[in-house]
Short mmCIF file of N, CA and C in Angstrom, two decimals:
data_model
loop_
_atom_site.label_atom_id
_atom_site.label_comp_id
_atom_site.label_asym_id
_atom_site.label_seq_id
_atom_site.Cartn_x
_atom_site.Cartn_y
_atom_site.Cartn_z
N UNK A 263 -31.72 -17.00 -118.78
CA UNK A 263 -33.32 -17.06 -118.62
C UNK A 263 -33.67 -15.48 -117.65
N UNK A 264 -33.31 -15.70 -116.34
CA UNK A 264 -33.75 -14.84 -115.38
C UNK A 264 -33.21 -13.53 -115.56
N UNK A 265 -32.14 -13.02 -116.27
CA UNK A 265 -31.61 -11.96 -116.75
C UNK A 265 -32.74 -10.97 -117.51
N UNK A 266 -33.51 -12.00 -118.32
CA UNK A 266 -34.23 -11.49 -119.42
C UNK A 266 -35.60 -10.93 -118.97
N UNK A 267 -36.00 -11.60 -117.93
CA UNK A 267 -37.17 -10.89 -117.09
C UNK A 267 -37.14 -9.34 -116.45
N UNK A 268 -38.29 -8.92 -116.67
CA UNK A 268 -38.41 -7.38 -115.82
C UNK A 268 -38.36 -7.54 -114.40
N UNK A 269 -37.89 -6.84 -113.72
CA UNK A 269 -37.59 -6.76 -112.16
C UNK A 269 -39.29 -7.34 -111.54
N UNK A 270 -40.23 -6.67 -112.02
CA UNK A 270 -41.61 -6.77 -111.45
C UNK A 270 -41.78 -8.79 -111.66
N UNK A 271 -41.48 -9.14 -112.58
CA UNK A 271 -41.90 -10.57 -113.06
C UNK A 271 -40.77 -11.24 -112.22
N UNK A 272 -39.66 -10.86 -112.04
CA UNK A 272 -38.42 -11.73 -111.09
C UNK A 272 -39.18 -11.87 -109.70
N UNK A 273 -39.58 -10.60 -109.27
CA UNK A 273 -40.29 -10.35 -107.97
C UNK A 273 -41.26 -11.17 -107.76
N UNK A 274 -42.26 -11.63 -108.77
CA UNK A 274 -43.44 -12.34 -108.60
C UNK A 274 -43.01 -13.59 -108.59
N UNK A 275 -42.00 -14.16 -109.49
CA UNK A 275 -41.37 -15.33 -109.64
C UNK A 275 -40.94 -15.73 -108.38
N UNK A 276 -40.19 -14.68 -107.60
CA UNK A 276 -39.58 -15.10 -106.46
C UNK A 276 -40.55 -15.66 -105.19
N UNK A 277 -41.88 -14.55 -105.22
CA UNK A 277 -42.96 -14.88 -104.20
C UNK A 277 -43.49 -16.20 -104.48
N UNK A 278 -43.44 -16.29 -105.68
CA UNK A 278 -44.58 -17.74 -105.98
C UNK A 278 -43.66 -18.94 -105.60
N UNK A 279 -42.44 -18.94 -105.56
CA UNK A 279 -41.37 -20.14 -105.17
C UNK A 279 -41.48 -20.14 -103.79
N UNK A 280 -41.51 -18.74 -102.97
CA UNK A 280 -41.41 -18.87 -101.80
C UNK A 280 -42.80 -19.62 -100.92
N UNK A 281 -43.83 -18.97 -101.85
CA UNK A 281 -45.23 -19.77 -101.50
C UNK A 281 -45.20 -21.29 -101.55
N UNK A 282 -44.35 -21.90 -102.52
CA UNK A 282 -44.43 -23.12 -102.80
C UNK A 282 -43.33 -24.02 -102.03
N UNK A 283 -42.79 -23.54 -101.10
CA UNK A 283 -41.92 -23.87 -100.19
C UNK A 283 -42.35 -25.09 -99.18
N UNK A 284 -41.79 -26.26 -99.02
CA UNK A 284 -42.38 -27.22 -98.01
C UNK A 284 -42.97 -26.36 -96.59
N UNK A 285 -42.08 -25.45 -96.09
CA UNK A 285 -42.97 -24.97 -94.50
C UNK A 285 -43.93 -24.21 -94.96
N UNK A 286 -44.27 -23.48 -95.98
CA UNK A 286 -45.52 -22.91 -96.31
C UNK A 286 -46.65 -23.66 -96.37
N UNK A 287 -46.52 -24.84 -97.58
CA UNK A 287 -47.27 -25.98 -97.52
C UNK A 287 -47.61 -26.59 -96.55
N UNK A 288 -46.76 -26.66 -95.71
CA UNK A 288 -46.84 -27.50 -94.10
C UNK A 288 -47.87 -26.78 -93.30
N UNK A 289 -47.57 -25.54 -93.27
CA UNK A 289 -48.76 -24.60 -92.48
C UNK A 289 -50.29 -24.65 -93.30
N UNK A 290 -50.26 -24.27 -94.49
CA UNK A 290 -51.46 -24.42 -94.83
C UNK A 290 -51.97 -25.69 -94.63
N UNK A 291 -51.65 -26.77 -94.77
CA UNK A 291 -52.30 -28.12 -94.76
C UNK A 291 -52.76 -28.30 -92.93
N UNK A 292 -51.47 -27.52 -92.26
CA UNK A 292 -52.27 -27.74 -90.86
C UNK A 292 -53.13 -26.80 -90.32
N UNK A 293 -53.08 -25.84 -91.29
CA UNK A 293 -54.35 -24.82 -90.76
C UNK A 293 -55.66 -25.52 -91.25
N UNK A 294 -55.67 -26.04 -92.05
CA UNK A 294 -57.04 -26.65 -92.69
C UNK A 294 -57.42 -27.64 -91.66
N UNK A 295 -56.52 -28.31 -91.49
CA UNK A 295 -56.59 -29.55 -90.62
C UNK A 295 -57.27 -29.09 -89.14
N UNK A 296 -56.59 -28.06 -88.83
CA UNK A 296 -56.92 -27.60 -87.44
C UNK A 296 -58.42 -27.17 -87.30
N UNK A 297 -58.81 -26.34 -88.52
CA UNK A 297 -59.83 -25.86 -88.71
C UNK A 297 -60.81 -27.04 -88.64
N UNK A 298 -60.99 -27.76 -89.18
CA UNK A 298 -61.75 -29.15 -89.11
C UNK A 298 -61.82 -29.74 -88.12
N UNK A 299 -60.78 -29.94 -87.39
CA UNK A 299 -60.97 -30.42 -85.74
C UNK A 299 -61.77 -29.90 -85.23
N UNK A 300 -60.95 -28.40 -84.95
CA UNK A 300 -61.97 -27.77 -83.96
C UNK A 300 -63.52 -27.68 -84.29
N UNK A 301 -63.92 -27.51 -85.58
CA UNK A 301 -65.11 -27.41 -86.05
C UNK A 301 -65.65 -28.84 -85.34
N UNK A 302 -65.25 -30.13 -85.35
CA UNK A 302 -65.91 -31.17 -84.98
C UNK A 302 -65.92 -31.25 -83.43
N UNK A 303 -64.79 -30.60 -82.78
CA UNK A 303 -64.40 -30.76 -81.44
C UNK A 303 -65.83 -29.66 -80.85
N UNK A 304 -66.01 -28.46 -81.27
CA UNK A 304 -66.85 -27.38 -81.08
C UNK A 304 -68.47 -28.10 -81.05
N UNK A 305 -68.42 -28.90 -81.95
CA UNK A 305 -69.97 -29.55 -82.05
C UNK A 305 -70.06 -30.43 -81.02
N UNK A 306 -69.10 -31.36 -80.60
CA UNK A 306 -69.20 -32.49 -79.95
C UNK A 306 -69.14 -31.81 -78.68
N UNK A 307 -68.36 -31.08 -78.34
CA UNK A 307 -68.23 -30.53 -76.94
C UNK A 307 -69.73 -29.74 -76.61
N UNK A 308 -70.34 -29.14 -77.43
CA UNK A 308 -71.64 -28.29 -77.00
C UNK A 308 -73.25 -28.91 -77.31
N UNK A 309 -73.06 -29.93 -78.12
CA UNK A 309 -74.40 -30.64 -78.54
C UNK A 309 -74.22 -32.24 -78.20
N UNK A 310 -72.98 -32.68 -77.51
CA UNK A 310 -73.00 -34.07 -76.94
C UNK A 310 -74.28 -34.55 -75.85
N UNK A 311 -74.60 -33.53 -75.16
CA UNK A 311 -75.35 -33.81 -73.98
C UNK A 311 -76.74 -33.58 -74.11
N UNK A 312 -76.86 -32.43 -75.15
CA UNK A 312 -78.10 -31.70 -75.32
C UNK A 312 -78.27 -32.01 -76.97
N UNK A 313 -79.83 -31.79 -77.12
CA UNK A 313 -80.13 -31.82 -78.47
C UNK A 313 -79.77 -30.52 -79.12
N UNK A 314 -79.47 -30.40 -80.23
CA UNK A 314 -79.07 -29.32 -81.02
C UNK A 314 -80.31 -28.24 -81.39
N UNK A 315 -80.11 -27.23 -81.48
CA UNK A 315 -81.16 -26.22 -81.59
C UNK A 315 -81.89 -26.61 -82.98
N UNK A 316 -83.05 -26.21 -83.13
CA UNK A 316 -83.90 -26.65 -84.28
C UNK A 316 -83.77 -25.81 -85.57
N UNK A 317 -82.46 -24.95 -85.14
CA UNK A 317 -82.18 -24.29 -86.19
C UNK A 317 -81.07 -25.28 -87.15
N UNK A 318 -80.25 -25.56 -86.11
CA UNK A 318 -78.85 -26.75 -86.69
C UNK A 318 -79.85 -27.77 -87.61
N UNK A 319 -80.94 -28.26 -87.02
CA UNK A 319 -81.70 -29.62 -87.50
C UNK A 319 -82.10 -28.78 -88.88
N UNK A 320 -82.53 -27.59 -89.07
CA UNK A 320 -83.27 -27.26 -90.17
C UNK A 320 -82.01 -27.22 -91.40
N UNK A 321 -80.88 -26.55 -90.87
CA UNK A 321 -79.88 -26.53 -91.55
C UNK A 321 -79.39 -27.68 -92.07
N UNK A 322 -79.25 -28.96 -91.38
CA UNK A 322 -78.82 -30.40 -91.58
C UNK A 322 -79.92 -30.88 -92.80
N UNK A 323 -81.28 -30.54 -92.61
CA UNK A 323 -82.05 -31.26 -93.15
C UNK A 323 -82.03 -30.64 -95.03
N UNK A 324 -81.88 -29.01 -94.71
CA UNK A 324 -82.19 -28.63 -96.25
C UNK A 324 -81.14 -27.93 -96.82
N UNK A 325 -79.77 -27.80 -96.36
CA UNK A 325 -78.69 -27.47 -96.94
C UNK A 325 -77.89 -28.18 -98.07
N UNK A 326 -77.77 -29.76 -97.67
CA UNK A 326 -77.42 -30.49 -98.87
C UNK A 326 -78.35 -30.54 -99.83
N UNK A 327 -79.47 -30.81 -100.10
CA UNK A 327 -80.17 -30.73 -101.46
C UNK A 327 -80.06 -29.03 -102.05
N UNK A 328 -80.03 -28.12 -101.40
CA UNK A 328 -79.66 -26.85 -101.68
C UNK A 328 -78.27 -26.84 -102.75
N UNK A 329 -77.44 -27.37 -101.88
CA UNK A 329 -76.12 -27.41 -102.37
C UNK A 329 -75.81 -28.22 -103.83
N UNK A 330 -76.37 -29.27 -103.69
CA UNK A 330 -76.34 -30.28 -104.58
C UNK A 330 -77.15 -29.59 -105.87
N UNK A 331 -78.42 -28.82 -105.85
CA UNK A 331 -79.06 -28.28 -106.58
C UNK A 331 -78.04 -27.04 -107.46
N UNK A 332 -77.43 -26.50 -106.67
CA UNK A 332 -76.51 -25.38 -107.22
C UNK A 332 -75.43 -25.95 -107.66
N UNK A 333 -74.90 -27.03 -107.81
CA UNK A 333 -73.86 -27.72 -108.21
C UNK A 333 -74.27 -28.37 -109.54
N UNK A 334 -75.37 -28.77 -109.42
CA UNK A 334 -75.99 -29.33 -110.81
C UNK A 334 -75.95 -27.86 -111.67
N UNK A 335 -76.52 -26.99 -111.50
CA UNK A 335 -77.08 -25.60 -112.49
C UNK A 335 -75.44 -25.34 -112.81
N UNK A 336 -74.49 -25.28 -111.86
CA UNK A 336 -73.38 -24.94 -112.36
C UNK A 336 -72.16 -25.91 -113.33
N UNK A 337 -72.52 -26.66 -112.91
CA UNK A 337 -72.22 -27.99 -114.12
C UNK A 337 -72.69 -28.01 -115.28
N UNK A 338 -74.24 -27.51 -115.44
CA UNK A 338 -74.45 -27.30 -116.62
C UNK A 338 -74.54 -26.13 -117.43
N UNK A 339 -74.11 -25.05 -116.78
CA UNK A 339 -74.23 -23.82 -117.26
C UNK A 339 -73.39 -23.32 -118.59
N UNK A 340 -72.12 -23.96 -118.79
CA UNK A 340 -71.28 -23.79 -120.10
C UNK A 340 -71.66 -24.79 -121.19
N UNK A 341 -72.64 -25.51 -121.13
CA UNK A 341 -72.78 -26.61 -122.17
C UNK A 341 -73.92 -25.64 -123.51
N UNK A 342 -73.12 -26.03 -124.54
CA UNK A 342 -73.48 -25.57 -125.54
C UNK A 342 -74.56 -26.56 -126.16
N UNK A 343 -76.06 -26.44 -126.12
CA UNK A 343 -77.16 -27.59 -126.63
C UNK A 343 -77.35 -27.04 -128.30
N UNK A 344 -76.61 -25.96 -128.74
CA UNK A 344 -76.98 -25.99 -130.17
C UNK A 344 -75.53 -26.36 -131.09
N UNK A 345 -74.65 -26.76 -130.47
CA UNK A 345 -73.52 -27.47 -131.20
C UNK A 345 -73.37 -29.00 -130.87
N UNK A 346 -72.75 -29.66 -131.69
CA UNK A 346 -72.66 -30.93 -131.41
C UNK A 346 -71.65 -31.43 -130.35
N UNK A 347 -71.63 -32.09 -129.63
CA UNK A 347 -72.91 -33.10 -129.20
C UNK A 347 -74.44 -32.83 -128.81
N UNK A 348 -74.24 -31.60 -128.82
CA UNK A 348 -75.91 -30.80 -128.06
C UNK A 348 -76.15 -31.40 -126.49
N UNK A 349 -74.90 -31.49 -125.87
CA UNK A 349 -75.09 -31.78 -124.57
C UNK A 349 -75.55 -32.98 -124.16
N UNK A 350 -75.46 -34.14 -125.22
CA UNK A 350 -76.02 -35.45 -124.67
C UNK A 350 -75.05 -36.09 -123.73
N UNK A 351 -73.75 -35.99 -123.91
CA UNK A 351 -73.10 -36.81 -123.15
C UNK A 351 -73.18 -36.01 -121.56
N UNK A 352 -73.39 -34.97 -121.00
CA UNK A 352 -73.75 -34.31 -119.97
C UNK A 352 -75.01 -34.86 -119.36
N UNK A 353 -76.03 -34.63 -120.39
CA UNK A 353 -77.26 -35.01 -119.84
C UNK A 353 -77.54 -36.53 -119.52
N UNK A 354 -77.11 -37.41 -120.41
CA UNK A 354 -77.02 -38.87 -120.00
C UNK A 354 -76.28 -38.99 -118.88
N UNK A 355 -75.03 -38.69 -118.83
CA UNK A 355 -74.42 -38.94 -117.30
C UNK A 355 -75.23 -38.46 -116.18
N UNK A 356 -75.85 -37.16 -116.08
CA UNK A 356 -76.61 -36.43 -114.98
C UNK A 356 -77.93 -37.72 -114.82
N UNK A 357 -78.50 -38.11 -115.93
CA UNK A 357 -79.81 -39.13 -115.72
C UNK A 357 -79.19 -40.25 -114.93
N UNK A 358 -77.92 -40.88 -115.60
CA UNK A 358 -77.57 -41.99 -114.84
C UNK A 358 -77.19 -41.81 -113.48
N UNK A 359 -76.60 -40.77 -113.26
CA UNK A 359 -76.09 -40.40 -111.85
C UNK A 359 -77.11 -40.63 -111.11
N UNK A 360 -78.29 -39.94 -111.26
CA UNK A 360 -79.55 -39.76 -110.57
C UNK A 360 -80.08 -41.31 -110.58
N UNK A 361 -80.13 -41.88 -111.51
CA UNK A 361 -81.04 -43.15 -111.47
C UNK A 361 -80.15 -44.22 -110.49
N UNK A 362 -78.83 -44.11 -110.69
CA UNK A 362 -77.95 -44.82 -110.09
C UNK A 362 -78.01 -44.74 -108.57
N UNK A 363 -78.11 -43.39 -108.10
CA UNK A 363 -78.42 -42.78 -106.80
C UNK A 363 -79.55 -43.24 -106.44
N UNK A 364 -80.78 -43.35 -107.09
CA UNK A 364 -82.05 -43.71 -106.52
C UNK A 364 -81.90 -45.18 -106.20
N UNK A 365 -81.21 -45.89 -107.24
CA UNK A 365 -81.29 -47.49 -107.06
C UNK A 365 -80.44 -47.92 -105.81
N UNK A 366 -79.14 -47.66 -105.96
CA UNK A 366 -78.20 -48.15 -104.97
C UNK A 366 -77.95 -47.04 -103.63
N UNK A 367 -78.49 -46.22 -103.63
CA UNK A 367 -78.53 -45.46 -102.71
C UNK A 367 -76.78 -45.07 -101.86
N UNK A 368 -75.91 -44.93 -103.04
CA UNK A 368 -74.66 -45.17 -102.65
C UNK A 368 -73.82 -44.00 -103.37
N UNK A 369 -73.45 -42.91 -103.09
CA UNK A 369 -72.67 -41.89 -103.54
C UNK A 369 -71.87 -42.02 -104.27
N UNK A 370 -70.88 -42.84 -104.39
CA UNK A 370 -69.81 -43.27 -104.74
C UNK A 370 -70.12 -43.99 -105.97
N UNK A 371 -71.02 -44.96 -105.81
CA UNK A 371 -71.38 -45.52 -107.06
C UNK A 371 -71.70 -44.89 -108.28
N UNK A 372 -73.02 -43.89 -107.75
CA UNK A 372 -73.54 -43.02 -108.50
C UNK A 372 -72.44 -42.06 -109.21
N UNK A 373 -71.69 -41.40 -108.47
CA UNK A 373 -70.60 -40.44 -108.91
C UNK A 373 -69.73 -41.08 -109.81
N UNK A 374 -69.08 -42.34 -109.75
CA UNK A 374 -68.17 -43.10 -110.63
C UNK A 374 -68.80 -43.70 -111.68
N UNK A 375 -69.92 -43.93 -111.65
CA UNK A 375 -70.76 -44.45 -112.92
C UNK A 375 -71.16 -43.01 -113.53
N UNK A 376 -71.59 -42.07 -113.25
CA UNK A 376 -72.28 -40.86 -114.04
C UNK A 376 -70.81 -40.48 -114.72
N UNK A 377 -69.54 -40.35 -114.03
CA UNK A 377 -68.25 -39.73 -114.65
C UNK A 377 -67.61 -40.55 -115.71
N UNK A 378 -67.87 -41.95 -115.52
CA UNK A 378 -67.30 -43.27 -116.38
C UNK A 378 -68.30 -42.62 -117.81
N UNK A 379 -69.54 -42.71 -117.52
CA UNK A 379 -70.29 -42.53 -118.72
C UNK A 379 -70.10 -41.21 -119.49
N UNK A 380 -70.00 -40.40 -118.81
CA UNK A 380 -69.66 -39.03 -119.38
C UNK A 380 -68.25 -39.12 -120.00
N UNK A 381 -67.49 -39.74 -119.48
CA UNK A 381 -65.76 -39.88 -120.15
C UNK A 381 -65.89 -40.83 -121.48
N UNK A 382 -66.78 -41.55 -121.64
CA UNK A 382 -66.74 -42.44 -122.72
C UNK A 382 -67.63 -41.95 -123.83
N UNK A 383 -68.76 -41.10 -123.43
CA UNK A 383 -69.59 -40.37 -124.48
C UNK A 383 -68.68 -39.27 -124.93
N UNK A 384 -67.89 -38.54 -124.14
CA UNK A 384 -67.24 -37.22 -124.83
C UNK A 384 -66.14 -37.94 -125.97
N UNK A 385 -65.88 -38.93 -125.52
CA UNK A 385 -64.94 -39.73 -126.66
C UNK A 385 -65.37 -40.28 -127.93
N UNK A 386 -66.46 -40.73 -127.46
CA UNK A 386 -67.55 -41.36 -128.86
C UNK A 386 -68.23 -40.63 -129.83
N UNK A 387 -68.57 -39.45 -128.68
CA UNK A 387 -69.74 -38.70 -129.79
C UNK A 387 -68.82 -37.41 -130.28
#
């Protein structure tokens, strides 16, 4: 089978196999881990004894709702409201997620509940 591939395809296949070798996966994992660790260490070292700047308080307060809004719009962008089931599963799951979060104030419960309702509704409708 490898003899039938063009040289460029064989080269791409070898490069892909090399990227997925365990040492490379190990390096990618540890790079991400190191970045997260250094980010936490940075904030602890610089802001453990002093009050963080007002700009960081502002970001901490307003970035999460902005990111959540963007994620909501991104999740609803490909729904066809003119074809069956008219976006009912996504809308119902979104409303249930919001209601569960307002009621329980638990992210895990609200996301799991909304996902479960969406999965059931896309199979039933």
